[in-house]
mmCIF file of C-alpha atoms in Angstrom:
data_model
loop_
_atom_site.group_PDB
_atom_site.id
_atom_site.type_symbol
_atom_site.label_atom_id
_atom_site.label_comp_id
_atom_site.label_asym_id
_atom_site.label_seq_id
_atom_site.Cartn_x
_atom_site.Cartn_y
_atom_site.Cartn_z
ATOM 1 C CA MET A 233 -6.642 -27.402 50.781
ATOM 2 C CA LYS A 234 -10.236 -26.625 49.876
ATOM 3 C CA VAL A 235 -11.567 -23.479 48.268
ATOM 4 C CA ASP A 236 -14.980 -22.858 46.753
ATOM 5 C CA ILE A 237 -15.155 -19.911 44.357
ATOM 6 C CA ILE A 238 -18.105 -18.231 42.702
ATOM 7 C CA LEU A 239 -17.131 -16.327 39.565
ATOM 8 C CA CYS A 240 -19.669 -13.829 38.319
ATOM 9 C CA GLY A 241 -20.157 -10.850 36.094
ATOM 10 C CA VAL A 242 -21.591 -9.930 32.740
ATOM 11 C CA GLY A 243 -21.045 -11.782 29.477
ATOM 12 C CA GLY A 244 -17.934 -10.632 27.658
ATOM 13 C CA GLN A 245 -16.009 -9.604 30.778
ATOM 14 C CA GLY A 246 -13.666 -12.602 30.869
ATOM 15 C CA ILE A 247 -15.167 -14.767 33.618
ATOM 16 C CA LEU A 248 -14.333 -17.965 31.754
ATOM 17 C CA SER A 249 -10.714 -16.852 31.269
ATOM 18 C CA ILE A 250 -10.385 -16.370 35.036
ATOM 19 C CA ALA A 251 -11.807 -19.858 35.597
ATOM 20 C CA THR A 252 -9.422 -21.333 33.039
ATOM 21 C CA ILE A 253 -6.376 -19.736 34.681
ATOM 22 C CA ILE A 254 -7.361 -20.847 38.187
ATOM 23 C CA GLY A 255 -8.160 -24.339 36.909
ATOM 24 C CA GLU A 256 -4.842 -24.589 35.082
ATOM 25 C CA ALA A 257 -2.930 -23.558 38.219
ATOM 26 C CA ALA A 258 -4.877 -26.003 40.392
ATOM 27 C CA MET A 259 -4.419 -28.926 38.019
ATOM 28 C CA ASN A 260 -0.685 -28.233 37.819
ATOM 29 C CA GLU A 261 -0.621 -28.578 41.609
ATOM 30 C CA ASN A 262 -2.355 -31.979 41.299
ATOM 31 C CA LEU A 263 -5.448 -30.635 43.019
ATOM 32 C CA TYR A 264 -8.951 -31.853 42.300
ATOM 33 C CA ILE A 265 -11.167 -29.377 40.500
ATOM 34 C CA LYS A 266 -14.820 -29.231 39.536
ATOM 35 C CA GLN A 267 -16.506 -26.450 37.660
ATOM 36 C CA ALA A 268 -20.238 -26.084 37.322
ATOM 37 C CA GLU A 269 -21.786 -25.218 34.010
ATOM 38 C CA VAL A 270 -21.896 -21.479 33.480
ATOM 39 C CA HIS A 271 -25.351 -20.177 34.323
ATOM 40 C CA GLY A 272 -26.989 -17.196 32.692
ATOM 41 C CA MET A 273 -26.454 -15.681 29.297
ATOM 42 C CA SER A 274 -22.824 -15.923 28.347
ATOM 43 C CA GLN A 275 -23.360 -13.566 25.441
ATOM 44 C CA ARG A 276 -22.198 -9.979 25.850
ATOM 45 C CA GLY A 277 -24.391 -8.154 28.345
ATOM 46 C CA GLY A 278 -26.097 -11.093 30.110
ATOM 47 C CA ASP A 279 -25.265 -12.217 33.630
ATOM 48 C CA VAL A 280 -22.749 -15.048 33.947
ATOM 49 C CA GLN A 281 -21.973 -17.201 36.963
ATOM 50 C CA SER A 282 -19.853 -20.264 37.546
ATOM 51 C CA ASN A 283 -18.946 -22.437 40.520
ATOM 52 C CA LEU A 284 -15.309 -23.484 40.794
ATOM 53 C CA ARG A 285 -14.338 -25.952 43.504
ATOM 54 C CA ILE A 286 -10.711 -26.855 44.254
ATOM 55 C CA SER A 287 -9.518 -29.364 46.842
ATOM 56 C CA SER A 288 -6.656 -31.645 47.764
ATOM 57 C CA ASP A 289 -9.334 -34.335 48.313
ATOM 58 C CA PRO A 290 -11.901 -35.667 45.833
ATOM 59 C CA ILE A 291 -14.896 -33.380 45.282
ATOM 60 C CA ALA A 292 -18.370 -34.897 45.203
ATOM 61 C CA SER A 293 -20.355 -32.073 43.601
ATOM 62 C CA ASP A 294 -19.582 -29.172 41.333
ATOM 63 C CA LEU A 295 -22.176 -26.927 42.998
ATOM 64 C CA ILE A 296 -21.381 -24.712 45.975
ATOM 65 C CA PRO A 297 -24.074 -24.765 48.686
ATOM 66 C CA LYS A 298 -25.522 -21.589 50.200
ATOM 67 C CA GLY A 299 -23.136 -20.280 52.828
ATOM 68 C CA GLY A 300 -20.284 -22.383 51.428
ATOM 69 C CA ALA A 301 -18.353 -20.075 49.086
ATOM 70 C CA ASP A 302 -14.936 -19.026 50.312
ATOM 71 C CA VAL A 303 -14.571 -16.399 47.582
ATOM 72 C CA ILE A 304 -16.792 -14.454 45.235
ATOM 73 C CA ILE A 305 -14.824 -12.976 42.344
ATOM 74 C CA SER A 306 -17.053 -10.520 40.536
ATOM 75 C CA MET A 307 -16.361 -8.392 37.507
ATOM 76 C CA GLU A 308 -19.406 -6.294 38.438
ATOM 77 C CA PRO A 309 -20.397 -5.093 41.958
ATOM 78 C CA MET A 310 -24.134 -5.771 41.742
ATOM 79 C CA GLU A 311 -23.423 -9.306 40.550
ATOM 80 C CA ALA A 312 -21.319 -9.815 43.690
ATOM 81 C CA LEU A 313 -24.366 -8.866 45.780
ATOM 82 C CA ARG A 314 -26.542 -11.331 43.886
ATOM 83 C CA TYR A 315 -24.454 -14.242 45.187
ATOM 84 C CA LEU A 316 -23.960 -13.123 48.802
ATOM 85 C CA PRO A 317 -26.301 -15.863 50.104
ATOM 86 C CA TYR A 318 -23.634 -18.331 48.941
ATOM 87 C CA LEU A 319 -20.760 -16.617 50.761
ATOM 88 C CA SER A 320 -19.486 -18.189 53.975
ATOM 89 C CA PRO A 321 -19.327 -15.917 57.042
ATOM 90 C CA GLU A 322 -15.537 -15.633 56.672
ATOM 91 C CA GLY A 323 -15.568 -15.526 52.884
ATOM 92 C CA TRP A 324 -14.025 -12.865 50.648
ATOM 93 C CA VAL A 325 -15.641 -10.725 47.969
ATOM 94 C CA ILE A 326 -13.214 -9.488 45.329
ATOM 95 C CA THR A 327 -15.016 -7.150 42.945
ATOM 96 C CA SER A 328 -14.713 -4.384 40.435
ATOM 97 C CA SER A 329 -15.787 -1.118 42.024
ATOM 98 C CA VAL A 330 -17.313 0.231 38.821
ATOM 99 C CA PRO A 331 -20.714 -1.018 37.681
ATOM 100 C CA PHE A 332 -21.554 -2.314 34.240
ATOM 101 C CA VAL A 333 -24.985 -0.739 33.927
ATOM 102 C CA ASN A 334 -26.800 -2.971 31.478
ATOM 103 C CA ILE A 335 -30.335 -2.823 32.877
ATOM 104 C CA PRO A 336 -32.679 0.145 33.256
ATOM 105 C CA ASN A 337 -33.347 -0.478 36.958
ATOM 106 C CA TYR A 338 -29.726 -0.825 38.042
ATOM 107 C CA PRO A 339 -29.586 0.085 41.744
ATOM 108 C CA ASP A 340 -27.990 3.301 42.954
ATOM 109 C CA GLN A 341 -24.199 2.886 43.179
ATOM 110 C CA LYS A 342 -24.226 4.192 46.769
ATOM 111 C CA ASP A 343 -26.647 1.419 47.772
ATOM 112 C CA VAL A 344 -24.405 -1.201 46.165
ATOM 113 C CA ASN A 345 -21.317 0.204 47.901
ATOM 114 C CA ASP A 346 -23.154 0.407 51.249
ATOM 115 C CA ALA A 347 -24.161 -3.256 50.973
ATOM 116 C CA LEU A 348 -20.593 -4.297 50.167
ATOM 117 C CA SER A 349 -19.214 -2.224 53.055
ATOM 118 C CA THR A 350 -21.156 -4.334 55.566
ATOM 119 C CA LEU A 351 -19.024 -7.373 54.727
ATOM 120 C CA SER A 352 -15.915 -8.302 56.712
ATOM 121 C CA HIS A 353 -13.663 -9.205 53.788
ATOM 122 C CA VAL A 354 -14.042 -7.099 50.651
ATOM 123 C CA VAL A 355 -11.575 -5.948 48.019
ATOM 124 C CA SER A 356 -13.141 -3.474 45.612
ATOM 125 C CA ILE A 357 -10.934 -1.921 42.940
ATOM 126 C CA ASP A 358 -11.409 0.015 39.734
ATOM 127 C CA ILE A 359 -10.043 -2.626 37.381
ATOM 128 C CA GLU A 360 -11.132 -0.755 34.259
ATOM 129 C CA ARG A 361 -9.144 2.357 35.194
ATOM 130 C CA LEU A 362 -6.121 0.277 36.176
ATOM 131 C CA SER A 363 -6.195 -1.623 32.897
ATOM 132 C CA LYS A 364 -6.521 1.548 30.799
ATOM 133 C CA ASP A 365 -3.923 3.508 32.797
ATOM 134 C CA ASN A 366 -1.433 0.677 32.315
ATOM 135 C CA GLY A 367 -2.039 0.196 28.600
ATOM 136 C CA ILE A 368 -3.695 -3.226 28.949
ATOM 137 C CA PRO A 369 -7.394 -2.439 28.374
ATOM 138 C CA ARG A 370 -8.349 -6.044 27.610
ATOM 139 C CA SER A 371 -6.842 -7.489 30.807
ATOM 140 C CA SER A 372 -9.064 -6.077 33.555
ATOM 141 C CA ASN A 373 -10.288 -9.585 34.390
ATOM 142 C CA VAL A 374 -6.719 -10.730 35.105
ATOM 143 C CA ILE A 375 -6.203 -7.641 37.288
ATOM 144 C CA LEU A 376 -9.175 -8.819 39.343
ATOM 145 C CA LEU A 377 -7.674 -12.311 39.522
ATOM 146 C CA GLY A 378 -4.419 -10.819 40.829
ATOM 147 C CA ALA A 379 -6.388 -9.046 43.556
ATOM 148 C CA ALA A 380 -8.070 -12.357 44.455
ATOM 149 C CA GLN A 381 -4.880 -14.438 44.619
ATOM 150 C CA HIS A 382 -4.582 -14.219 48.408
ATOM 151 C CA ALA A 383 -8.186 -15.343 48.893
ATOM 152 C CA ILE A 384 -8.066 -18.330 46.543
ATOM 153 C CA GLY A 385 -4.940 -19.715 48.204
ATOM 154 C CA ILE A 386 -2.891 -20.561 45.124
ATOM 155 C CA ASP A 387 0.654 -19.192 45.195
ATOM 156 C CA TYR A 388 1.183 -16.137 43.047
ATOM 157 C CA ASP A 389 3.962 -17.765 41.017
ATOM 158 C CA LYS A 390 1.665 -20.713 40.238
ATOM 159 C CA LEU A 391 -1.021 -18.347 38.938
ATOM 160 C CA GLU A 392 1.547 -16.458 36.878
ATOM 161 C CA ALA A 393 2.757 -19.722 35.335
ATOM 162 C CA ALA A 394 -0.863 -20.606 34.534
ATOM 163 C CA VAL A 395 -1.385 -17.195 32.891
ATOM 164 C CA ARG A 396 1.673 -17.857 30.727
ATOM 165 C CA ARG A 397 0.376 -21.296 29.681
ATOM 166 C CA VAL A 398 -3.223 -20.216 29.067
ATOM 167 C CA PHE A 399 -2.276 -17.242 26.881
ATOM 168 C CA ALA A 400 0.807 -18.792 25.208
ATOM 169 C CA ARG A 401 -0.991 -19.491 21.930
ATOM 170 C CA LYS A 402 -1.892 -15.792 21.621
ATOM 171 C CA GLY A 403 1.733 -14.652 21.529
ATOM 172 C CA THR A 404 4.291 -13.014 23.757
ATOM 173 C CA GLU A 405 2.663 -9.583 23.787
ATOM 174 C CA ILE A 406 -0.648 -10.959 25.137
ATOM 175 C CA VAL A 407 1.156 -13.166 27.658
ATOM 176 C CA GLU A 408 3.180 -10.235 29.012
ATOM 177 C CA ALA A 409 0.105 -7.963 29.164
ATOM 178 C CA ASN A 410 -1.692 -10.526 31.303
ATOM 179 C CA VAL A 411 1.327 -11.204 33.534
ATOM 180 C CA LYS A 412 1.504 -7.427 34.073
ATOM 181 C CA ALA A 413 -2.238 -7.381 34.838
ATOM 182 C CA LEU A 414 -1.883 -10.124 37.447
ATOM 183 C CA ALA A 415 0.862 -8.144 39.236
ATOM 184 C CA ILE A 416 -1.160 -4.917 39.071
ATOM 185 C CA GLY A 417 -4.103 -6.648 40.745
ATOM 186 C CA ARG A 418 -1.902 -8.158 43.461
ATOM 187 C CA ASP A 419 -0.345 -4.770 44.175
ATOM 188 C CA ALA A 420 -3.704 -2.921 44.112
ATOM 189 C CA ARG A 421 -5.092 -5.278 46.754
ATOM 190 C CA ARG A 422 -2.159 -4.523 49.049
ATOM 191 C CA GLN A 423 -2.734 -0.754 48.951
#
């Protein structure tokens, strides 16, 4: 197994939580994992990006080369476009469909959607609406992770177990909200 993942979005959206869950699941499967330092401003509102590499064989570098990413998981659609040069020709983009407009010159949403529609493998879902409609407004990032499960190649039950371990210290209510979010994302991708 080998999967190279770029995680991106805006500070405060839960990118690092996604990375932690994937890393926990991978380590529990005795896989090698390397994560690059988060680039950008990790404070609320700044762009955030991280490289996450998982393999059954040792990994030499924590950085993903251009054209080498198997998956881009993006909490924000324009941020997904920013990292397209790193996506492999058969790679997947899993992204929120709703922009987080935090800059005055944010591109027109139609232009962003048109650019995403040219790709072969895209899942674009309204994670914010799904999280609010299901009473879990702080779990939209885990909904996106659920939608990405097929692309990252880690069994769903392994990701669910990782969600339970990662959020265990926050109590049963938070654990169950995030388990629910993971399932919502998986089911939304299938529709």
